[in-house]
Amino acid sequence: MSESTARLNVFKTYKLYVGGKFPRSESGRVYEVTDSKGKWLANAPLSSRKDARDAVVAARKAFGGWSGATAYNRGQILYRVAEMLEGRREQFVREVGEAEGLSKSKAAAVVDAAVDRWVWYAGWTDKIGQVVGGANPVAGPFFNLSTPEPTGVVAVVAPQESSFLGLVSVIAPVIATGNTVVVIASERSPLPALSLGEVLATSDLPGGVVNILSGKAAEMGPHLAAHMDVNAIDLAGADEALAKELEIAAADNLKRVLRPQPVDDWTADPGTHRMTAFLETKTVWHPTGSLGASGSSY
């Protein structure tokens, strides 16, 4: 190459993350993503309802293996995701800064907080069961034990603002407790979410546990809320009108619904409510005394 020849940059092609793979939208549609000043950054896939259905299929297929893994194993995998994010810190600092209009130092603080949030939830995987489960006091010749179990496939409308820390804060608690997830990324700032798919694919997380779609929540959300194979929905990033529409659609098949909060401070201590929101309680009864010795249970 001669010295006078200018080198062309290799632009990144952003794709969806579904079933551990990186498909383009089946519709072939894209939309322009710009920074806070209106400068073009990339073309992101504009997901269709067919993409949403494919993501649900992948999430359901992955649910058995992921929910059946030990809590310790899930914690190790979430910690590995944090390791991979730390290794690509500079990339995410740049993408978050462009997406959210932040200075490099503020974007770095957001990325560091997101890494710490993964580690925080990784530490909860083998503790949440002890907090919300346990032996129950019963008056009678028997005892019972309550244990939490994952709800199943959870659809998430990711926060529109605080697009990266908010995204991590709604994905990590869902999968920490053994659920699988289909995420609709921030429409305005989807690039950090799509890059997160690359991190997940190179960690130890099984394909299909997390599926990331970009595009319009108003187009995919109602379809996911009404989908019979979606068990719960988190409306964190839905506006008032969309949240109401999705709640109505979810009520038709008795989904669990986590409503958006008036003000979500993603930098605050997250607590346990996003983990417990997508857990079911299973209670096992067992007789005591001579009958209990036989090993019978109810």
PDB file of C-alpha atoms in Angstrom:
ATOM      1  CA  MET A   1       0.000   0.000   0.000  1.00  0.00           C
ATOM      2  CA  SER A   2       1.460   3.334  -0.999  1.00  0.00           C
ATOM      3  CA  GLU A   3       1.897   6.051   1.586  1.00  0.00           C
ATOM      4  CA  SER A   4      -0.581   8.266  -0.271  1.00  0.00           C
ATOM      5  CA  THR A   5      -3.381   5.680  -0.055  1.00  0.00           C
ATOM      6  CA  ALA A   6      -5.718   6.371   2.824  1.00  0.00           C
ATOM      7  CA  ARG A   7      -6.827   3.335   4.774  1.00  0.00           C
ATOM      8  CA  LEU A   8     -10.571   2.771   5.049  1.00  0.00           C
ATOM      9  CA  ASN A   9     -11.946   1.866   8.454  1.00  0.00           C
ATOM     10  CA  VAL A  10     -13.599  -1.520   8.853  1.00  0.00           C
ATOM     11  CA  PHE A  11     -17.090  -0.706  10.086  1.00  0.00           C
ATOM     12  CA  LYS A  12     -18.626  -3.080  12.570  1.00  0.00           C
ATOM     13  CA  THR A  13     -21.687  -5.040  11.487  1.00  0.00           C
ATOM     14  CA  TYR A  14     -24.095  -5.273  14.405  1.00  0.00           C
ATOM     15  CA  LYS A  15     -26.306  -8.353  14.552  1.00  0.00           C
ATOM     16  CA  LEU A  16     -28.906  -9.859  16.822  1.00  0.00           C
ATOM     17  CA  TYR A  17     -27.982 -12.469  19.410  1.00  0.00           C
ATOM     18  CA  VAL A  18     -30.393 -15.402  19.315  1.00  0.00           C
ATOM     19  CA  GLY A  19     -29.748 -18.969  20.412  1.00  0.00           C
ATOM     20  CA  GLY A  20     -26.025 -18.325  20.808  1.00  0.00           C
ATOM     21  CA  LYS A  21     -25.730 -17.175  17.178  1.00  0.00           C
ATOM     22  CA  PHE A  22     -25.641 -13.829  15.384  1.00  0.00           C
ATOM     23  CA  PRO A  23     -28.395 -13.630  12.773  1.00  0.00           C
ATOM     24  CA  ARG A  24     -29.465 -10.554  10.881  1.00  0.00           C
ATOM     25  CA  SER A  25     -33.133  -9.743  11.129  1.00  0.00           C
ATOM     26  CA  GLU A  26     -35.086 -12.202   8.975  1.00  0.00           C
ATOM     27  CA  SER A  27     -36.810  -9.177   7.417  1.00  0.00           C
ATOM     28  CA  GLY A  28     -33.504  -7.721   6.243  1.00  0.00           C
ATOM     29  CA  ARG A  29     -34.472  -4.371   7.779  1.00  0.00           C
ATOM     30  CA  VAL A  30     -32.076  -2.036   9.564  1.00  0.00           C
ATOM     31  CA  TYR A  31     -32.340   1.406  11.101  1.00  0.00           C
ATOM     32  CA  GLU A  32     -29.819   4.145  11.690  1.00  0.00           C
ATOM     33  CA  VAL A  33     -28.365   4.600  15.162  1.00  0.00           C
ATOM     34  CA  THR A  34     -26.920   8.022  15.967  1.00  0.00           C
ATOM     35  CA  ASP A  35     -25.054   9.477  18.911  1.00  0.00           C
ATOM     36  CA  SER A  36     -26.379  12.165  21.221  1.00  0.00           C
ATOM     37  CA  LYS A  37     -25.436  14.831  18.653  1.00  0.00           C
ATOM     38  CA  GLY A  38     -27.106  13.114  15.713  1.00  0.00           C
ATOM     39  CA  LYS A  39     -23.928  11.676  14.188  1.00  0.00           C
ATOM     40  CA  TRP A  40     -24.369   8.306  12.479  1.00  0.00           C
ATOM     41  CA  LEU A  41     -22.841   5.408  14.403  1.00  0.00           C
ATOM     42  CA  ALA A  42     -24.110   2.213  12.755  1.00  0.00           C
ATOM     43  CA  ASN A  43     -27.048   0.430  11.200  1.00  0.00           C
ATOM     44  CA  ALA A  44     -28.756  -1.837  13.731  1.00  0.00           C
ATOM     45  CA  PRO A  45     -31.052  -4.746  12.810  1.00  0.00           C
ATOM     46  CA  LEU A  46     -34.744  -3.858  12.969  1.00  0.00           C
ATOM     47  CA  SER A  47     -36.127  -7.045  14.478  1.00  0.00           C
ATOM     48  CA  SER A  48     -39.435  -8.476  13.349  1.00  0.00           C
ATOM     49  CA  ARG A  49     -42.072 -10.561  15.131  1.00  0.00           C
ATOM     50  CA  LYS A  50     -40.511 -13.610  13.477  1.00  0.00           C
ATOM     51  CA  ASP A  51     -37.199 -12.750  15.163  1.00  0.00           C
ATOM     52  CA  ALA A  52     -39.051 -12.489  18.473  1.00  0.00           C
ATOM     53  CA  ARG A  53     -40.629 -15.920  17.936  1.00  0.00           C
ATOM     54  CA  ASP A  54     -37.226 -17.419  17.106  1.00  0.00           C
ATOM     55  CA  ALA A  55     -35.808 -15.902  20.299  1.00  0.00           C
ATOM     56  CA  VAL A  56     -38.613 -17.431  22.396  1.00  0.00           C
ATOM     57  CA  VAL A  57     -37.968 -20.860  20.831  1.00  0.00           C
ATOM     58  CA  ALA A  58     -34.256 -20.547  21.668  1.00  0.00           C
ATOM     59  CA  ALA A  59     -34.993 -19.418  25.230  1.00  0.00           C
ATOM     60  CA  ARG A  60     -37.421 -22.290  25.826  1.00  0.00           C
ATOM     61  CA  LYS A  61     -34.943 -24.818  24.449  1.00  0.00           C
ATOM     62  CA  ALA A  62     -32.218 -23.529  26.785  1.00  0.00           C
ATOM     63  CA  PHE A  63     -34.438 -23.345  29.877  1.00  0.00           C
ATOM     64  CA  GLY A  64     -34.217 -27.002  30.938  1.00  0.00           C
ATOM     65  CA  GLY A  65     -30.444 -27.125  31.007  1.00  0.00           C
ATOM     66  CA  TRP A  66     -29.990 -23.699  32.566  1.00  0.00           C
ATOM     67  CA  SER A  67     -32.630 -24.119  35.286  1.00  0.00           C
ATOM     68  CA  GLY A  68     -31.259 -27.581  36.020  1.00  0.00           C
ATOM     69  CA  ALA A  69     -27.686 -26.347  36.487  1.00  0.00           C
ATOM     70  CA  THR A  70     -26.467 -25.952  40.042  1.00  0.00           C
ATOM     71  CA  ALA A  71     -26.669 -22.496  41.551  1.00  0.00           C
ATOM     72  CA  TYR A  72     -22.903 -22.603  42.050  1.00  0.00           C
ATOM     73  CA  ASN A  73     -22.373 -23.294  38.350  1.00  0.00           C
ATOM     74  CA  ARG A  74     -24.631 -20.420  37.334  1.00  0.00           C
ATOM     75  CA  GLY A  75     -22.673 -18.142  39.645  1.00  0.00           C
ATOM     76  CA  GLN A  76     -19.380 -19.172  38.066  1.00  0.00           C
ATOM     77  CA  ILE A  77     -20.760 -18.469  34.602  1.00  0.00           C
ATOM     78  CA  LEU A  78     -22.071 -15.032  35.578  1.00  0.00           C
ATOM     79  CA  TYR A  79     -18.677 -14.243  37.073  1.00  0.00           C
ATOM     80  CA  ARG A  80     -17.068 -15.314  33.795  1.00  0.00           C
ATOM     81  CA  VAL A  81     -19.288 -12.832  31.951  1.00  0.00           C
ATOM     82  CA  ALA A  82     -17.954 -10.097  34.242  1.00  0.00           C
ATOM     83  CA  GLU A  83     -14.395 -11.205  33.427  1.00  0.00           C
ATOM     84  CA  MET A  84     -15.078 -10.958  29.703  1.00  0.00           C
ATOM     85  CA  LEU A  85     -16.661  -7.521  30.084  1.00  0.00           C
ATOM     86  CA  GLU A  86     -13.634  -6.336  32.040  1.00  0.00           C
ATOM     87  CA  GLY A  87     -11.388  -7.543  29.219  1.00  0.00           C
ATOM     88  CA  ARG A  88     -13.333  -5.490  26.669  1.00  0.00           C
ATOM     89  CA  ARG A  89     -13.716  -2.484  28.916  1.00  0.00           C
ATOM     90  CA  GLU A  90     -12.330   0.081  26.466  1.00  0.00           C
ATOM     91  CA  GLN A  91     -14.726  -0.976  23.713  1.00  0.00           C
ATOM     92  CA  PHE A  92     -17.722  -0.614  26.020  1.00  0.00           C
ATOM     93  CA  VAL A  93     -16.499   2.705  27.397  1.00  0.00           C
ATOM     94  CA  ARG A  94     -16.448   4.053  23.838  1.00  0.00           C
ATOM     95  CA  GLU A  95     -19.831   2.584  22.894  1.00  0.00           C
ATOM     96  CA  VAL A  96     -21.539   3.688  26.109  1.00  0.00           C
ATOM     97  CA  GLY A  97     -20.045   7.176  25.787  1.00  0.00           C
ATOM     98  CA  GLU A  98     -21.353   7.513  22.242  1.00  0.00           C
ATOM     99  CA  ALA A  99     -24.731   5.998  23.050  1.00  0.00           C
ATOM    100  CA  GLU A 100     -25.460   8.047  26.157  1.00  0.00           C
ATOM    101  CA  GLY A 101     -23.534  11.239  25.382  1.00  0.00           C
ATOM    102  CA  LEU A 102     -21.133  10.781  28.296  1.00  0.00           C
ATOM    103  CA  SER A 103     -17.536  11.845  28.766  1.00  0.00           C
ATOM    104  CA  LYS A 104     -14.940   9.082  28.780  1.00  0.00           C
ATOM    105  CA  SER A 105     -14.610   9.181  32.564  1.00  0.00           C
ATOM    106  CA  LYS A 106     -18.383   9.015  33.128  1.00  0.00           C
ATOM    107  CA  ALA A 107     -18.766   6.238  30.563  1.00  0.00           C
ATOM    108  CA  ALA A 108     -15.969   4.320  32.292  1.00  0.00           C
ATOM    109  CA  ALA A 109     -17.831   4.647  35.605  1.00  0.00           C
ATOM    110  CA  VAL A 110     -20.973   3.207  33.981  1.00  0.00           C
ATOM    111  CA  VAL A 111     -19.082   0.243  32.518  1.00  0.00           C
ATOM    112  CA  ASP A 112     -17.330  -0.436  35.829  1.00  0.00           C
ATOM    113  CA  ALA A 113     -20.697  -0.358  37.600  1.00  0.00           C
ATOM    114  CA  ALA A 114     -22.110  -2.811  35.043  1.00  0.00           C
ATOM    115  CA  VAL A 115     -19.207  -5.219  35.599  1.00  0.00           C
ATOM    116  CA  ASP A 116     -19.683  -4.945  39.358  1.00  0.00           C
ATOM    117  CA  ARG A 117     -23.397  -5.598  38.925  1.00  0.00           C
ATOM    118  CA  TRP A 118     -22.671  -8.903  37.141  1.00  0.00           C
ATOM    119  CA  VAL A 119     -20.361  -9.910  39.993  1.00  0.00           C
ATOM    120  CA  TRP A 120     -23.000  -8.907  42.566  1.00  0.00           C
ATOM    121  CA  TYR A 121     -25.661 -11.123  40.995  1.00  0.00           C
ATOM    122  CA  ALA A 122     -23.131 -13.929  40.504  1.00  0.00           C
ATOM    123  CA  GLY A 123     -22.719 -13.974  44.269  1.00  0.00           C
ATOM    124  CA  TRP A 124     -26.477 -14.283  44.809  1.00  0.00           C
ATOM    125  CA  THR A 125     -27.081 -17.406  42.719  1.00  0.00           C
ATOM    126  CA  ASP A 126     -26.465 -19.854  45.579  1.00  0.00           C
ATOM    127  CA  LYS A 127     -27.909 -17.620  48.319  1.00  0.00           C
ATOM    128  CA  ILE A 128     -31.303 -16.475  47.079  1.00  0.00           C
ATOM    129  CA  GLY A 129     -32.824 -19.904  47.736  1.00  0.00           C
ATOM    130  CA  GLN A 130     -31.822 -19.695  51.392  1.00  0.00           C
ATOM    131  CA  VAL A 131     -33.296 -16.213  51.722  1.00  0.00           C
ATOM    132  CA  VAL A 132     -36.719 -16.898  50.184  1.00  0.00           C
ATOM    133  CA  GLY A 133     -37.051 -20.629  50.950  1.00  0.00           C
ATOM    134  CA  GLY A 134     -36.873 -22.758  54.067  1.00  0.00           C
ATOM    135  CA  ALA A 135     -38.766 -24.937  56.524  1.00  0.00           C
ATOM    136  CA  ASN A 136     -42.245 -23.774  57.482  1.00  0.00           C
ATOM    137  CA  PRO A 137     -43.783 -24.103  60.985  1.00  0.00           C
ATOM    138  CA  VAL A 138     -46.668 -26.596  60.780  1.00  0.00           C
ATOM    139  CA  ALA A 139     -49.005 -27.833  63.533  1.00  0.00           C
ATOM    140  CA  GLY A 140     -49.282 -31.556  62.856  1.00  0.00           C
ATOM    141  CA  PRO A 141     -47.353 -34.821  62.392  1.00  0.00           C
ATOM    142  CA  PHE A 142     -45.613 -33.556  59.268  1.00  0.00           C
ATOM    143  CA  PHE A 143     -43.287 -30.817  58.058  1.00  0.00           C
ATOM    144  CA  ASN A 144     -42.976 -28.883  54.834  1.00  0.00           C
ATOM    145  CA  LEU A 145     -40.201 -27.164  52.953  1.00  0.00           C
ATOM    146  CA  SER A 146     -40.572 -24.298  50.475  1.00  0.00           C
ATOM    147  CA  THR A 147     -38.003 -23.834  47.738  1.00  0.00           C
ATOM    148  CA  PRO A 148     -37.884 -21.249  44.917  1.00  0.00           C
ATOM    149  CA  GLU A 149     -37.898 -22.344  41.289  1.00  0.00           C
ATOM    150  CA  PRO A 150     -37.452 -20.243  38.134  1.00  0.00           C
ATOM    151  CA  THR A 151     -40.587 -19.089  36.344  1.00  0.00           C
ATOM    152  CA  GLY A 152     -39.377 -19.925  32.830  1.00  0.00           C
ATOM    153  CA  VAL A 153     -38.921 -17.671  29.788  1.00  0.00           C
ATOM    154  CA  VAL A 154     -38.940 -13.977  30.662  1.00  0.00           C
ATOM    155  CA  ALA A 155     -39.373 -11.184  28.116  1.00  0.00           C
ATOM    156  CA  VAL A 156     -37.712  -7.891  29.055  1.00  0.00           C
ATOM    157  CA  VAL A 157     -38.205  -4.412  27.637  1.00  0.00           C
ATOM    158  CA  ALA A 158     -34.824  -2.932  28.511  1.00  0.00           C
ATOM    159  CA  PRO A 159     -34.492   0.629  29.844  1.00  0.00           C
ATOM    160  CA  GLN A 160     -34.349   3.283  27.153  1.00  0.00           C
ATOM    161  CA  GLU A 161     -32.060   5.530  29.188  1.00  0.00           C
ATOM    162  CA  SER A 162     -29.005   4.305  31.092  1.00  0.00           C
ATOM    163  CA  SER A 163     -28.926   1.805  28.265  1.00  0.00           C
ATOM    164  CA  PHE A 164     -25.997  -0.320  29.473  1.00  0.00           C
ATOM    165  CA  LEU A 165     -26.115  -0.356  33.279  1.00  0.00           C
ATOM    166  CA  GLY A 166     -29.897  -0.594  33.090  1.00  0.00           C
ATOM    167  CA  LEU A 167     -29.621  -3.443  30.592  1.00  0.00           C
ATOM    168  CA  VAL A 168     -27.286  -5.447  32.833  1.00  0.00           C
ATOM    169  CA  SER A 169     -29.532  -4.695  35.820  1.00  0.00           C
ATOM    170  CA  VAL A 170     -32.545  -6.326  34.151  1.00  0.00           C
ATOM    171  CA  ILE A 171     -30.781  -9.291  32.494  1.00  0.00           C
ATOM    172  CA  ALA A 172     -28.517 -10.527  35.303  1.00  0.00           C
ATOM    173  CA  PRO A 173     -31.199 -11.094  37.994  1.00  0.00           C
ATOM    174  CA  VAL A 174     -33.403 -13.018  35.556  1.00  0.00           C
ATOM    175  CA  ILE A 175     -30.736 -15.530  34.580  1.00  0.00           C
ATOM    176  CA  ALA A 176     -29.123 -15.677  38.038  1.00  0.00           C
ATOM    177  CA  THR A 177     -32.195 -17.514  39.310  1.00  0.00           C
ATOM    178  CA  GLY A 178     -32.334 -19.994  36.419  1.00  0.00           C
ATOM    179  CA  ASN A 179     -34.691 -18.274  33.986  1.00  0.00           C
ATOM    180  CA  THR A 180     -33.940 -17.612  30.339  1.00  0.00           C
ATOM    181  CA  VAL A 181     -34.583 -14.244  28.741  1.00  0.00           C
ATOM    182  CA  VAL A 182     -35.561 -12.462  25.535  1.00  0.00           C
ATOM    183  CA  VAL A 183     -34.479  -8.812  25.671  1.00  0.00           C
ATOM    184  CA  ILE A 184     -35.656  -5.915  23.535  1.00  0.00           C
ATOM    185  CA  ALA A 185     -32.735  -3.500  23.719  1.00  0.00           C
ATOM    186  CA  SER A 186     -33.051   0.280  23.946  1.00  0.00           C
ATOM    187  CA  GLU A 187     -34.316   1.437  20.556  1.00  0.00           C
ATOM    188  CA  ARG A 188     -32.304   4.635  20.651  1.00  0.00           C
ATOM    189  CA  SER A 189     -29.085   3.111  22.000  1.00  0.00           C
ATOM    190  CA  PRO A 190     -28.926  -0.593  21.094  1.00  0.00           C
ATOM    191  CA  LEU A 191     -25.235  -0.923  20.239  1.00  0.00           C
ATOM    192  CA  PRO A 192     -23.851  -1.706  23.733  1.00  0.00           C
ATOM    193  CA  ALA A 193     -26.564  -4.362  24.091  1.00  0.00           C
ATOM    194  CA  LEU A 194     -25.681  -5.974  20.762  1.00  0.00           C
ATOM    195  CA  SER A 195     -21.998  -5.939  21.731  1.00  0.00           C
ATOM    196  CA  LEU A 196     -22.933  -7.609  25.013  1.00  0.00           C
ATOM    197  CA  GLY A 197     -24.099 -10.548  22.896  1.00  0.00           C
ATOM    198  CA  GLU A 198     -20.520 -10.983  21.695  1.00  0.00           C
ATOM    199  CA  VAL A 199     -19.347 -11.137  25.311  1.00  0.00           C
ATOM    200  CA  LEU A 200     -21.994 -13.699  26.226  1.00  0.00           C
ATOM    201  CA  ALA A 201     -21.119 -15.841  23.207  1.00  0.00           C
ATOM    202  CA  THR A 202     -17.474 -16.020  24.250  1.00  0.00           C
ATOM    203  CA  SER A 203     -18.230 -16.747  27.902  1.00  0.00           C
ATOM    204  CA  ASP A 204     -19.479 -20.074  29.242  1.00  0.00           C
ATOM    205  CA  LEU A 205     -23.151 -19.060  29.034  1.00  0.00           C
ATOM    206  CA  PRO A 206     -25.125 -21.669  27.040  1.00  0.00           C
ATOM    207  CA  GLY A 207     -26.711 -20.435  23.834  1.00  0.00           C
ATOM    208  CA  GLY A 208     -30.323 -19.381  24.201  1.00  0.00           C
ATOM    209  CA  VAL A 209     -30.126 -18.378  27.870  1.00  0.00           C
ATOM    210  CA  VAL A 210     -29.942 -14.713  26.798  1.00  0.00           C
ATOM    211  CA  ASN A 211     -31.359 -13.515  23.483  1.00  0.00           C
ATOM    212  CA  ILE A 212     -30.971  -9.878  22.431  1.00  0.00           C
ATOM    213  CA  LEU A 213     -33.172  -8.120  19.873  1.00  0.00           C
ATOM    214  CA  SER A 214     -32.903  -4.540  18.611  1.00  0.00           C
ATOM    215  CA  GLY A 215     -35.699  -2.487  17.135  1.00  0.00           C
ATOM    216  CA  LYS A 216     -39.110  -1.255  18.184  1.00  0.00           C
ATOM    217  CA  ALA A 217     -40.541  -2.426  21.501  1.00  0.00           C
ATOM    218  CA  ALA A 218     -43.953  -1.267  20.276  1.00  0.00           C
ATOM    219  CA  GLU A 219     -43.722  -3.814  17.430  1.00  0.00           C
ATOM    220  CA  MET A 220     -42.280  -6.828  19.265  1.00  0.00           C
ATOM    221  CA  GLY A 221     -43.580  -6.201  22.789  1.00  0.00           C
ATOM    222  CA  PRO A 222     -47.264  -7.030  22.215  1.00  0.00           C
ATOM    223  CA  HIS A 223     -46.302 -10.225  20.401  1.00  0.00           C
ATOM    224  CA  LEU A 224     -44.056 -11.350  23.265  1.00  0.00           C
ATOM    225  CA  ALA A 225     -46.623 -10.382  25.904  1.00  0.00           C
ATOM    226  CA  ALA A 226     -49.261 -12.502  24.193  1.00  0.00           C
ATOM    227  CA  HIS A 227     -46.941 -15.415  23.382  1.00  0.00           C
ATOM    228  CA  MET A 228     -48.091 -18.567  25.184  1.00  0.00           C
ATOM    229  CA  ASP A 229     -44.517 -19.780  25.703  1.00  0.00           C
ATOM    230  CA  VAL A 230     -43.405 -16.623  27.507  1.00  0.00           C
ATOM    231  CA  ASN A 231     -44.012 -16.955  31.249  1.00  0.00           C
ATOM    232  CA  ALA A 232     -43.264 -13.444  32.500  1.00  0.00           C
ATOM    233  CA  ILE A 233     -42.475  -9.950  31.296  1.00  0.00           C
ATOM    234  CA  ASP A 234     -40.445  -7.086  32.749  1.00  0.00           C
ATOM    235  CA  LEU A 235     -41.701  -3.687  31.540  1.00  0.00           C
ATOM    236  CA  ALA A 236     -38.711  -1.680  32.827  1.00  0.00           C
ATOM    237  CA  GLY A 237     -38.233   0.261  29.586  1.00  0.00           C
ATOM    238  CA  ALA A 238     -41.857   0.591  28.465  1.00  0.00           C
ATOM    239  CA  ASP A 239     -43.572   3.969  28.483  1.00  0.00           C
ATOM    240  CA  GLU A 240     -46.965   4.337  30.140  1.00  0.00           C
ATOM    241  CA  ALA A 241     -49.027   3.613  27.024  1.00  0.00           C
ATOM    242  CA  LEU A 242     -46.980   0.597  25.958  1.00  0.00           C
ATOM    243  CA  ALA A 243     -46.836  -0.794  29.500  1.00  0.00           C
ATOM    244  CA  LYS A 244     -50.638  -0.711  29.716  1.00  0.00           C
ATOM    245  CA  GLU A 245     -50.978  -2.448  26.340  1.00  0.00           C
ATOM    246  CA  LEU A 246     -48.504  -5.172  27.312  1.00  0.00           C
ATOM    247  CA  GLU A 247     -50.146  -5.740  30.702  1.00  0.00           C
ATOM    248  CA  ILE A 248     -53.488  -6.326  28.987  1.00  0.00           C
ATOM    249  CA  ALA A 249     -51.913  -8.751  26.492  1.00  0.00           C
ATOM    250  CA  ALA A 250     -50.094 -10.609  29.285  1.00  0.00           C
ATOM    251  CA  ALA A 251     -53.286 -10.952  31.339  1.00  0.00           C
ATOM    252  CA  ASP A 252     -54.833 -13.142  28.646  1.00  0.00           C
ATOM    253  CA  ASN A 253     -52.474 -15.982  29.573  1.00  0.00           C
ATOM    254  CA  LEU A 254     -51.698 -15.201  33.222  1.00  0.00           C
ATOM    255  CA  LYS A 255     -48.112 -14.054  32.880  1.00  0.00           C
ATOM    256  CA  ARG A 256     -46.164 -12.604  35.745  1.00  0.00           C
ATOM    257  CA  VAL A 257     -45.709  -8.874  35.075  1.00  0.00           C
ATOM    258  CA  LEU A 258     -43.064  -6.650  36.650  1.00  0.00           C
ATOM    259  CA  ARG A 259     -44.356  -3.114  36.195  1.00  0.00           C
ATOM    260  CA  PRO A 260     -42.061  -0.168  35.422  1.00  0.00           C
ATOM    261  CA  GLN A 261     -41.119   1.980  38.394  1.00  0.00           C
ATOM    262  CA  PRO A 262     -41.757   5.759  38.335  1.00  0.00           C
ATOM    263  CA  VAL A 263     -38.041   6.340  38.839  1.00  0.00           C
ATOM    264  CA  ASP A 264     -35.494   3.556  38.438  1.00  0.00           C
ATOM    265  CA  ASP A 265     -32.090   4.553  39.814  1.00  0.00           C
ATOM    266  CA  TRP A 266     -29.862   1.904  38.261  1.00  0.00           C
ATOM    267  CA  THR A 267     -26.858   3.090  40.288  1.00  0.00           C
ATOM    268  CA  ALA A 268     -28.598   2.284  43.599  1.00  0.00           C
ATOM    269  CA  ASP A 269     -28.329  -0.986  45.507  1.00  0.00           C
ATOM    270  CA  PRO A 270     -30.522  -3.267  43.377  1.00  0.00           C
ATOM    271  CA  GLY A 271     -31.820  -5.414  46.235  1.00  0.00           C
ATOM    272  CA  THR A 272     -33.397  -8.783  45.530  1.00  0.00           C
ATOM    273  CA  HIS A 273     -36.783  -7.816  44.074  1.00  0.00           C
ATOM    274  CA  ARG A 274     -35.808  -8.407  40.443  1.00  0.00           C
ATOM    275  CA  MET A 275     -34.726 -11.934  41.333  1.00  0.00           C
ATOM    276  CA  THR A 276     -37.755 -12.814  43.432  1.00  0.00           C
ATOM    277  CA  ALA A 277     -40.133 -11.338  40.837  1.00  0.00           C
ATOM    278  CA  PHE A 278     -39.456 -14.293  38.552  1.00  0.00           C
ATOM    279  CA  LEU A 279     -39.405 -17.140  41.047  1.00  0.00           C
ATOM    280  CA  GLU A 280     -42.179 -19.597  41.904  1.00  0.00           C
ATOM    281  CA  THR A 281     -42.392 -21.317  45.284  1.00  0.00           C
ATOM    282  CA  LYS A 282     -42.630 -25.107  45.456  1.00  0.00           C
ATOM    283  CA  THR A 283     -43.683 -26.610  48.803  1.00  0.00           C
ATOM    284  CA  VAL A 284     -43.065 -30.266  49.654  1.00  0.00           C
ATOM    285  CA  TRP A 285     -44.967 -31.895  52.555  1.00  0.00           C
ATOM    286  CA  HIS A 286     -43.526 -34.872  54.421  1.00  0.00           C
ATOM    287  CA  PRO A 287     -44.942 -36.840  57.356  1.00  0.00           C
ATOM    288  CA  THR A 288     -42.904 -37.321  60.513  1.00  0.00           C
ATOM    289  CA  GLY A 289     -42.711 -40.272  62.925  1.00  0.00           C
ATOM    290  CA  SER A 290     -43.165 -43.872  61.810  1.00  0.00           C
ATOM    291  CA  LEU A 291     -44.893 -42.873  58.571  1.00  0.00           C
ATOM    292  CA  GLY A 292     -42.098 -40.484  57.753  1.00  0.00           C
ATOM    293  CA  ALA A 293     -39.570 -43.286  58.023  1.00  0.00           C
ATOM    294  CA  SER A 294     -41.129 -44.927  54.999  1.00  0.00           C
ATOM    295  CA  GLY A 295     -40.006 -42.030  52.859  1.00  0.00           C
ATOM    296  CA  SER A 296     -43.495 -40.990  51.743  1.00  0.00           C
ATOM    297  CA  SER A 297     -43.924 -37.366  50.665  1.00  0.00           C
ATOM    298  CA  TYR A 298     -46.702 -35.202  49.303  1.00  0.00           C
TER     299      TYR A 298
END
